[in-house]
Structure formats: C-alpha cells, structure tokens
Tab-separated table of C-alpha atoms in Angstrom:
chain	number	residue	atom	x	y	z
A	69	MET	CA	-18.145	-13.653	8.884
A	70	ASN	CA	-20.005	-14.032	5.119
A	71	GLU	CA	-18.249	-15.598	2.521
A	72	LEU	CA	-16.791	-12.326	1.103
A	73	GLY	CA	-15.645	-11.637	4.096
A	74	ASP	CA	-13.798	-14.841	4.572
A	75	LEU	CA	-12.024	-14.488	0.962
A	76	TYR	CA	-11.087	-10.644	1.859
A	77	GLN	CA	-9.421	-12.103	4.929
A	78	GLU	CA	-7.746	-14.900	3.144
A	79	MET	CA	-6.088	-12.753	0.732
A	80	ILE	CA	-5.075	-10.106	3.660
A	81	LEU	CA	-3.323	-13.452	5.117
A	82	GLU	CA	-1.948	-14.557	2.221
A	83	HIS	CA	-0.150	-11.207	1.147
A	84	TYR	CA	1.079	-10.820	4.782
A	85	LYS	CA	2.022	-14.511	4.906
A	86	SER	CA	4.053	-14.376	1.495
A	87	PRO	CA	4.310	-10.608	0.437
A	88	ARG	CA	4.808	-9.577	-3.368
A	89	ASN	CA	7.684	-7.588	-4.577
A	90	PHE	CA	9.460	-7.839	-0.944
A	91	GLY	CA	12.974	-6.760	-0.719
A	92	VAL	CA	15.075	-3.556	-1.671
A	93	LEU	CA	15.318	-2.494	-5.788
A	94	GLU	CA	19.071	-1.857	-5.820
A	95	ASP	CA	18.707	0.119	-8.708
A	96	ALA	CA	15.998	2.449	-7.550
A	97	THR	CA	15.441	5.905	-8.530
A	98	ARG	CA	13.292	6.941	-5.951
A	99	ALA	CA	12.666	5.845	-2.167
A	100	ALA	CA	11.037	6.808	0.985
A	101	HIS	CA	10.479	5.470	4.344
A	102	GLY	CA	7.417	5.164	6.374
A	103	ASP	CA	6.362	5.110	10.244
A	104	ASN	CA	3.314	4.594	11.895
A	105	PRO	CA	4.525	5.100	15.787
A	106	LEU	CA	1.216	4.296	17.200
A	107	CYS	CA	1.631	0.568	16.242
A	108	GLY	CA	5.445	0.408	15.199
A	109	ASP	CA	4.725	-0.555	11.797
A	110	LYS	CA	7.843	0.373	9.718
A	111	ILE	CA	8.209	0.477	5.811
A	112	ALA	CA	10.766	1.256	3.254
A	113	VAL	CA	9.557	1.633	-0.718
A	114	THR	CA	12.114	1.723	-3.357
A	115	LEU	CA	11.064	1.938	-7.097
A	116	ARG	CA	12.388	2.268	-10.453
A	117	MET	CA	11.045	4.879	-12.755
A	118	LYS	CA	11.060	5.026	-16.303
A	119	GLY	CA	10.220	8.525	-17.576
A	120	ASP	CA	6.866	9.078	-15.733
A	121	VAL	CA	6.142	5.169	-15.151
A	122	ILE	CA	6.757	2.959	-12.190
A	123	GLU	CA	8.636	-0.019	-14.004
A	124	ASP	CA	9.399	-1.738	-10.759
A	125	VAL	CA	8.722	-1.229	-7.023
A	126	ARG	CA	9.780	-3.064	-3.780
A	127	PHE	CA	9.050	-2.757	-0.284
A	128	LYS	CA	10.780	-3.814	3.044
A	129	GLY	CA	9.651	-3.276	6.667
A	130	SER	CA	7.895	-5.044	9.544
A	131	GLY	CA	4.294	-4.354	10.071
A	132	CYS	CA	0.941	-5.945	11.045
A	133	ALA	CA	-0.899	-8.146	8.638
A	134	ILE	CA	-2.834	-5.300	7.459
A	135	SER	CA	0.158	-3.084	6.838
A	136	THR	CA	2.326	-5.868	5.020
A	137	ALA	CA	-0.712	-7.104	2.860
A	138	SER	CA	-1.426	-3.363	1.783
A	139	ALA	CA	1.836	-2.909	0.723
A	140	SER	CA	2.023	-6.121	-0.720
A	141	LEU	CA	-0.956	-5.407	-2.799
A	142	MET	CA	-0.024	-1.602	-3.405
A	143	THR	CA	3.062	-2.625	-5.129
A	144	GLU	CA	1.064	-5.219	-7.808
A	145	ALA	CA	-1.289	-2.242	-8.242
A	146	VAL	CA	1.009	0.596	-9.085
A	147	LYS	CA	3.484	-1.282	-11.405
A	148	GLY	CA	3.255	0.038	-14.634
A	149	ARG	CA	1.468	3.179	-13.745
A	150	THR	CA	2.146	7.031	-14.412
A	151	LYS	CA	2.694	9.108	-11.114
A	152	SER	CA	-0.806	10.994	-12.289
A	153	GLN	CA	-2.590	7.297	-12.251
A	154	VAL	CA	-0.965	6.312	-8.473
A	155	ASP	CA	-1.990	10.162	-7.437
A	156	ALA	CA	-5.497	8.886	-8.577
A	157	LEU	CA	-5.169	5.355	-7.194
A	158	PHE	CA	-3.894	6.787	-3.750
A	159	GLU	CA	-6.827	9.000	-3.580
A	160	ARG	CA	-9.672	6.400	-4.222
A	161	PHE	CA	-8.260	4.106	-1.661
A	162	HIS	CA	-7.577	6.594	0.970
A	163	LYS	CA	-11.101	7.548	0.522
A	164	MET	CA	-12.313	3.898	0.417
A	165	VAL	CA	-10.382	2.813	4.154
A	166	MET	CA	-11.590	6.267	5.377
A	167	GLY	CA	-15.315	5.200	4.628
A	168	ALA	CA	-15.645	8.031	2.277
A	169	GLY	CA	-15.660	6.578	-0.724
A	170	PRO	CA	-16.959	3.256	-2.902
A	171	ALA	CA	-14.719	0.247	-3.229
A	172	ASP	CA	-15.677	-0.461	-6.697
A	173	GLY	CA	-13.234	-0.833	-9.243
A	174	LEU	CA	-10.444	-0.911	-6.893
A	175	ASP	CA	-10.087	-4.769	-8.134
A	176	LYS	CA	-7.944	-6.913	-5.318
A	177	LEU	CA	-7.681	-3.242	-3.135
A	178	GLU	CA	-11.280	-3.721	-2.419
A	179	VAL	CA	-9.838	-6.091	0.372
A	180	PHE	CA	-9.359	-3.394	2.589
A	181	SER	CA	-13.048	-1.793	2.704
A	182	GLY	CA	-13.485	-2.930	5.771
A	183	VAL	CA	-10.919	-1.121	7.239
A	184	SER	CA	-13.076	1.667	7.807
A	185	GLU	CA	-14.936	0.182	10.489
A	186	PHE	CA	-11.667	-0.069	12.431
A	187	PRO	CA	-10.271	3.528	12.472
A	188	ILE	CA	-7.108	2.483	14.341
A	189	ARG	CA	-6.314	0.204	11.209
A	190	VAL	CA	-6.739	3.022	8.641
A	191	LYS	CA	-3.411	3.780	9.527
A	192	CYS	CA	-1.880	0.491	9.219
A	193	ALA	CA	-3.594	0.063	5.498
A	194	SER	CA	-2.444	3.352	4.321
A	195	LEU	CA	1.212	3.644	5.411
A	196	ALA	CA	3.074	1.953	2.425
A	197	TRP	CA	0.612	4.270	0.142
A	198	HIS	CA	1.728	7.440	1.961
A	199	THR	CA	5.210	6.353	1.644
A	200	ILE	CA	5.222	5.570	-2.034
A	201	LYS	CA	3.480	9.153	-2.631
A	202	ALA	CA	6.215	10.608	-0.769
A	203	ALA	CA	8.718	8.520	-3.113
A	204	LEU	CA	7.217	9.945	-5.949
A	205	GLU	CA	7.299	13.326	-4.952
A	206	GLY	CA	10.949	13.390	-4.031
A	207	LYS	CA	10.600	13.780	-0.561
A	208	LYS	CA	13.297	13.046	2.123
A	209	ASP	CA	11.658	13.244	5.448
A	210	PRO	CA	10.402	10.110	6.579
A	211	VAL	CA	6.462	9.999	6.413
A	212	SER	CA	4.542	9.129	9.351
A	213	THR	CA	0.861	8.398	9.800
A	214	GLU	CA	0.800	10.928	13.151
C-alpha cells in the first residue's frame, strides 16, 4: 500500500477504535435510525438543531470499521453546518464513495475515496450519511441501505 493509503487506513482505524461524538444526545431535536441488513451495521443519529444549523450531533450503534469511522468523521464534518450545507456534503460524499465524483475538498472524508473499489463497502460508508439525512428531513421510519 502507498503512504497515502497507509495514512487513510490509520485514520479509519483510529476513528473506529475511538469514535468521536459517540453516544446519545439527550436534548436532541431530531433523530433517525439506520440499518445495513447485509452486514449487520446499525446506527442511531441524534442531533440538536438551532434554527437551520446543526448545533450538536451524536451517533450510537454497532458496525464494521468503515461504518463506525464514517459515522465518527461525519459527525465532525456536519457540526455547525446548515441543513443545505449537509445536503451538499452528502451528495459530494456519496458521489465520491460511488466512484462518480472527486474526493477533492472533502478534507478528512477523503479517506473513504477508495471505498468505491469495494461496492459492498459503499453501504457501510454511507449508512451514517443516509441516517443523518433522514433525521434532518424528519423521517420516522428506519433507513435501510437495501
């Protein structure tokens, strides 16, 4: 593996072993649940909105390294952003992991650029993103990657 690939793998393992913003936000104003039935990843996202801005966000669940690291990095990336900014970030991230868009400008999220080479892992990387999108849209039904 090249140096950049090694660095990406290290960051994913670091966020898997010590996920950021892990837990439940007790004073959440929005919440959603997500499930990847193919591999068993499950996630709950809770967030607190102040107007149109995500003031705080947490996630809880169980999943593989890719799923957990993606949720951890997602929570860091969306804090302080508006719903429309998160929607745009979701689109760019999703295109990147699908191999249909560049990774440029996604900062730490670029660690998932190689996921497109492993289609089964795309669902792992995008589960948290679909779940936060559902929370922002006020959807009550659990999100599924299937």
